[in-house]
XYZ file of C-alpha atoms in Angstrom:
415
model
C 71.487 115.795 114.989
C 73.817 113.639 117.625
C 76.101 112.898 114.689
C 76.648 116.855 114.044
C 77.483 117.473 117.329
C 79.748 114.794 117.603
C 81.449 114.979 114.218
C 82.100 118.968 113.904
C 84.436 120.337 111.318
C 85.291 120.350 107.804
C 83.358 117.680 106.129
C 85.941 116.858 103.439
C 88.705 116.084 106.125
C 86.364 113.748 107.960
C 85.609 111.999 104.444
C 89.324 111.578 104.240
C 89.919 110.530 107.641
C 87.426 107.860 107.571
C 88.826 106.815 103.999
C 92.096 106.453 105.446
C 90.549 104.467 108.682
C 88.765 101.905 106.636
C 91.488 101.271 104.108
C 94.161 100.950 107.480
C 91.461 98.222 109.107
C 91.336 96.153 106.268
C 95.167 96.272 105.589
C 96.108 96.156 109.034
C 94.470 92.831 109.434
C 95.997 91.337 106.272
C 99.618 92.407 106.876
C 99.611 91.341 110.489
C 99.461 87.852 109.549
C 102.988 87.373 110.894
C 101.682 88.721 114.620
C 98.762 86.579 114.231
C 101.203 83.663 113.987
C 102.874 84.183 117.467
C 99.494 84.364 119.233
C 95.826 84.628 118.541
C 94.731 85.362 115.423
C 92.478 88.236 116.034
C 94.772 90.091 118.702
C 96.528 92.312 116.284
C 93.757 93.925 114.624
C 91.650 94.169 118.084
C 94.383 96.218 119.534
C 94.691 98.331 116.367
C 90.779 98.769 116.442
C 90.866 100.016 119.923
C 93.395 102.444 118.891
C 91.065 103.784 116.254
C 88.295 104.007 118.515
C 90.586 105.992 120.776
C 91.652 108.033 117.868
C 88.197 109.335 116.904
C 87.652 110.077 120.431
C 90.739 112.119 120.274
C 89.554 114.166 117.666
C 86.071 114.692 119.030
C 87.576 116.089 122.246
C 90.242 118.193 120.620
C 88.089 119.457 117.833
C 86.133 121.775 120.915
C 89.567 122.993 121.715
C 89.382 127.238 121.594
C 91.918 129.336 119.917
C 93.353 130.244 123.058
C 93.871 126.668 123.831
C 95.839 125.813 120.679
C 98.106 128.913 120.926
C 99.360 127.638 124.480
C 99.352 123.836 123.455
C 102.515 124.022 121.114
C 104.946 125.305 123.650
C 103.600 122.704 126.277
C 104.035 119.766 123.594
C 107.429 120.764 122.551
C 108.873 121.007 126.144
C 107.229 117.573 127.207
C 108.261 115.795 123.910
C 111.736 117.082 124.315
C 111.860 115.801 127.793
C 110.561 112.256 126.634
C 113.090 112.162 124.147
C 115.604 112.716 126.419
C 114.492 109.753 128.511
C 114.146 107.994 125.488
C 117.611 108.494 124.411
C 119.197 107.397 127.877
C 116.894 104.792 129.095
C 114.141 103.768 126.436
C 113.158 100.578 125.204
C 115.940 99.373 122.449
C 113.750 97.567 118.898
C 116.058 96.692 116.569
C 119.091 98.664 117.793
C 117.371 102.082 118.237
C 116.040 103.358 121.345
C 112.919 105.395 120.409
C 110.509 104.438 122.633
C 109.299 104.495 126.282
C 107.792 101.273 127.856
C 104.233 101.911 129.068
C 102.019 99.380 131.134
C 100.242 96.366 129.272
C 102.935 95.932 127.158
C 102.819 99.029 125.143
C 105.244 101.450 123.954
C 105.556 105.189 123.123
C 107.502 107.296 120.524
C 108.098 111.002 121.679
C 109.329 111.559 118.147
C 105.804 111.486 116.913
C 104.627 113.978 119.596
C 107.795 116.385 118.543
C 106.457 116.301 114.751
C 103.085 117.808 115.750
C 104.996 119.968 118.482
C 107.210 121.696 115.666
C 104.423 122.614 113.299
C 102.805 124.245 116.380
C 106.157 126.211 117.227
C 106.422 127.079 113.657
C 102.979 128.230 113.554
C 103.703 130.543 116.836
C 107.191 131.887 115.574
C 106.306 133.055 111.956
C 102.769 134.449 112.850
C 102.563 135.729 116.372
C 106.105 137.379 116.832
C 105.267 139.744 113.967
C 107.327 142.173 116.435
C 110.720 140.394 116.163
C 112.883 140.526 112.749
C 112.789 137.607 110.063
C 116.296 137.267 110.703
C 115.545 136.523 114.466
C 112.321 134.397 114.150
C 114.346 132.189 111.348
C 117.169 131.983 114.101
C 114.864 130.790 117.154
C 112.955 128.123 114.983
C 116.391 126.979 113.756
C 117.459 126.453 117.323
C 114.301 124.794 118.275
C 114.293 122.400 115.614
C 118.038 121.336 115.806
C 117.937 120.579 119.676
C 115.392 117.763 119.193
C 116.672 116.650 115.510
C 119.977 115.763 117.051
C 118.523 113.725 119.480
C 116.279 111.852 116.774
C 119.114 111.637 114.597
C 121.293 109.322 116.403
C 118.532 106.322 116.490
C 115.992 107.606 114.057
C 117.344 109.041 111.393
C 114.252 109.066 108.408
C 112.289 110.984 111.101
C 115.088 113.372 111.373
C 115.216 113.765 107.653
C 111.707 114.136 107.485
C 111.982 116.856 109.997
C 114.615 118.443 108.381
C 112.557 118.731 104.806
C 109.768 120.136 106.934
C 111.648 122.736 108.673
C 112.768 124.321 104.936
C 109.417 124.141 103.473
C 107.611 125.549 106.642
C 110.357 128.281 106.699
C 109.824 128.953 103.070
C 106.029 129.357 103.710
C 106.614 131.458 106.681
C 108.714 133.779 104.767
C 112.101 132.987 106.206
C 114.927 135.392 104.544
C 115.764 133.303 101.061
C 119.739 133.800 101.933
C 119.485 131.893 104.841
C 117.360 128.969 103.356
C 120.129 129.024 100.604
C 122.848 128.660 103.200
C 121.010 126.058 105.169
C 120.815 123.996 102.180
C 124.292 124.287 101.782
C 125.250 123.097 105.108
C 122.850 120.254 104.814
C 124.041 119.185 101.677
C 127.940 119.264 103.044
C 126.431 117.522 106.259
C 125.270 114.833 104.357
C 128.458 114.584 102.241
C 130.304 114.218 104.945
C 128.478 111.714 107.160
C 128.098 109.608 103.707
C 132.258 109.825 103.453
C 132.550 108.651 107.119
C 130.247 105.525 106.623
C 132.214 104.515 103.756
C 135.691 105.638 105.534
C 135.279 104.458 109.386
C 134.980 100.878 110.255
C 131.993 99.202 111.643
C 133.141 99.239 115.221
C 133.942 102.800 115.244
C 130.580 103.565 113.682
C 128.549 101.674 116.103
C 130.328 103.735 119.088
C 128.991 107.077 117.465
C 125.279 105.150 116.719
C 123.964 101.368 117.382
C 122.436 102.594 113.878
C 125.135 103.463 112.045
C 126.484 99.923 110.827
C 122.833 99.300 109.455
C 123.016 102.622 107.677
C 126.225 101.678 105.930
C 124.954 98.441 104.898
C 122.138 100.294 103.241
C 124.620 102.316 100.739
C 127.693 100.531 100.621
C 127.929 97.626 98.154
C 129.183 94.264 98.486
C 133.061 94.393 97.648
C 132.589 91.122 95.733
C 130.635 93.000 93.522
C 133.674 95.125 92.572
C 135.587 91.710 91.199
C 132.601 90.392 89.103
C 132.327 90.996 85.157
C 129.596 93.435 84.060
C 127.538 90.464 83.207
C 127.846 88.700 86.254
C 126.874 92.131 87.958
C 123.647 92.462 85.742
C 122.694 88.816 86.644
C 122.848 89.692 90.414
C 120.370 92.426 89.772
C 117.747 89.227 90.062
C 119.241 87.824 93.083
C 117.715 88.329 96.588
C 120.472 88.988 98.989
C 120.484 90.271 102.812
C 121.483 93.763 101.324
C 118.564 93.996 98.879
C 116.037 91.622 100.468
C 113.260 94.445 101.876
C 113.353 96.423 98.358
C 112.974 93.569 96.166
C 110.168 91.948 97.966
C 108.601 95.485 97.859
C 109.102 95.426 94.281
C 107.930 92.137 94.015
C 104.362 92.884 95.898
C 103.914 95.952 93.759
C 104.467 93.714 90.751
C 101.786 90.944 91.808
C 99.246 93.856 92.467
C 98.988 94.736 88.786
C 96.137 96.904 87.570
C 93.503 95.604 89.779
C 95.150 93.617 92.865
C 94.782 90.090 94.053
C 92.354 91.343 96.697
C 92.687 91.785 100.457
C 93.786 88.708 102.556
C 95.677 87.004 99.463
C 98.939 88.870 99.549
C 102.168 86.692 99.861
C 104.992 89.257 100.442
C 103.057 90.221 103.818
C 104.427 87.022 105.371
C 108.036 87.868 104.026
C 108.179 91.699 104.064
C 109.427 92.886 107.781
C 107.110 95.315 108.975
C 104.693 95.030 106.351
C 101.648 96.727 108.765
C 103.903 99.620 108.949
C 106.601 100.798 106.888
C 105.894 98.520 103.758
C 102.088 98.941 104.159
C 102.178 100.734 101.038
C 103.567 97.747 98.909
C 100.833 95.499 100.501
C 98.001 97.714 99.719
C 99.096 97.787 95.976
C 99.598 93.954 95.946
C 96.181 93.441 97.302
C 94.118 96.634 95.839
C 96.118 96.873 92.544
C 97.845 100.322 91.000
C 94.322 101.819 90.253
C 92.975 101.684 93.503
C 95.863 101.375 96.154
C 98.702 102.919 93.509
C 96.871 106.053 92.731
C 93.876 106.654 95.142
C 95.914 106.332 98.348
C 98.174 109.112 97.224
C 95.351 111.392 95.801
C 93.697 111.158 99.410
C 96.899 112.886 100.879
C 97.246 115.499 98.099
C 93.526 116.243 98.574
C 94.181 116.511 102.406
C 97.103 118.961 101.654
C 95.002 121.335 99.011
C 91.940 121.362 101.262
C 94.034 122.483 104.269
C 95.462 125.199 101.960
C 92.068 126.087 101.091
C 90.960 126.647 104.627
C 94.221 128.335 105.338
C 93.200 131.291 103.056
C 89.671 131.301 104.543
C 90.465 131.530 108.675
C 90.944 134.795 110.052
C 93.835 134.156 112.088
C 97.263 133.965 110.651
C 97.966 131.663 113.671
C 95.897 129.066 112.768
C 96.158 129.392 108.909
C 99.957 128.286 109.389
C 98.892 125.535 111.567
C 96.646 124.009 108.263
C 99.375 124.329 105.974
C 102.073 122.867 108.752
C 100.153 119.748 109.058
C 99.062 119.396 105.525
C 102.717 119.710 104.566
C 104.077 117.308 107.258
C 101.601 114.575 106.703
C 102.081 114.899 102.654
C 105.999 114.668 103.375
C 105.597 111.564 105.643
C 103.205 109.657 102.801
C 105.926 110.671 100.218
C 108.636 109.157 102.609
C 106.621 105.862 102.671
C 105.639 105.487 98.911
C 109.566 106.160 98.184
C 110.410 103.246 100.459
C 107.785 101.091 99.271
C 109.171 101.589 95.744
C 112.461 100.349 96.515
C 114.275 103.932 96.330
C 115.299 103.851 99.805
C 115.194 101.904 102.649
C 114.121 103.603 105.809
C 110.885 103.734 108.157
C 108.418 105.832 108.127
C 104.487 104.845 109.013
C 101.999 105.523 106.490
C 99.715 108.394 108.364
C 96.107 107.139 109.513
C 96.876 103.530 107.507
C 99.969 101.917 109.039
C 99.967 100.231 112.428
C 101.087 102.051 115.388
C 99.660 103.161 118.578
C 101.639 106.301 119.376
C 101.499 107.266 115.505
C 97.507 106.946 115.145
C 96.927 108.831 118.427
C 99.164 111.599 117.943
C 98.021 111.862 114.167
C 94.475 112.044 115.411
C 95.693 114.642 117.717
C 96.678 116.567 114.904
C 93.289 116.018 112.752
C 91.432 117.160 116.323
C 93.395 120.521 115.877
C 92.562 120.754 112.358
C 88.754 119.941 112.961
C 88.922 122.582 115.728
C 90.194 124.950 113.451
C 87.759 124.167 110.401
C 84.700 124.125 113.001
C 85.460 128.347 113.857
C 85.762 128.983 110.015
C 82.110 126.850 109.351
C 80.779 128.964 112.316
C 82.198 132.265 111.002
C 80.757 131.657 107.520
C 77.395 131.031 108.996
C 77.761 134.070 110.989
C 78.293 136.251 107.951
C 75.439 134.414 106.376
C 73.132 135.212 108.957
C 74.417 139.288 108.925
C 72.536 140.061 105.764
C 69.379 138.817 106.858
C 69.409 140.229 110.261
C 70.049 143.768 108.369
C 67.057 142.926 106.265
C 64.601 142.030 109.232
C 65.863 144.956 111.146
C 65.423 147.514 108.113
C 61.540 145.967 107.833
C 61.184 146.348 111.474
C 61.822 149.981 111.252
C 59.894 150.631 108.281
C 56.877 149.463 109.967
C 57.344 151.645 112.867
C 57.720 154.377 110.767
C 54.315 156.883 110.572
C 52.831 156.779 107.105
C 53.644 160.527 106.437
C 51.681 160.518 102.837
C 48.419 159.718 104.863
C 49.135 162.752 107.439
């Protein structure tokens, strides 16, 4: 009974959550070997375990929130995270040339963009469901402005998160029945902006790009090939495909990790690439999972878990009475499916960018904020369960009342 009271909400969501948590504890412990070399062996996993325990507590607490609290929560999170983004942009801690983090006590850091992700999900649900008296054009315009402001701040130092938010904006607006013509022109403008940015990266020198963003030279190196390759013959260029350089280091070793895994993997703790890949415990943890657990378990079951999560939330969205809460379910399902897909694409070497794998990658901010979102999902699913139980009890109550009335009626035939 204690477990039932603590872990309220949809059982399928809890199963997915604890499945991902177990994978996270095993793989983060294995993939954090480079951190262990810098200090005590158990320090990284103990720190990660502490965040996991805090995350479970966060879900339990937030799952008790009522519907009214959720409606006001989105606006508060949005403006708080927007303020923190501005602070991080101007006076945040710089890691790998990007000012994305706010320093905290005990050597911890906080990434405001993680909070902005769930804030935008809640803002989208509010705009597209609770503002029914406003025209579809104005709802789309308001959400566009509310998304564009943090997007421009984030894009300066964290392009991958900005792209994720932009893709999320398009799909959640489509789900929210935004006018099709505005979505079409949004795609045109987005593709035009991407093309212009690509041309600027090709033409502008590194010094000029660094004035625009500290990360711009890095972006240029990722898309511009070595000029020396142009002077090589086709045969020489083909031979260079198998040479690992600074430009292809990460994607090459990610592919090596996936190839080493085969069908059944080398088993947890036996990875070689975890000591070579940078950020093996976060951005490239999916490659390490496949190396250690193989294509069948790691390569198939892990993505399947995120798809099951999305479709389960879509099922719950059809059963909930509140359109706002239904939109929240769809929004969070879409966000974390997209984020997982970004991480899978990175691990496969198609693109080089940084996105954590939700509830698996090491990262205190990401883990706690994702758990906050899961708490919101549990809160909604808990009310769905209560409504279903109430609906199931109503026929029994009607039958009991009818039986009671029949017992009170006089026996006319006897009279």
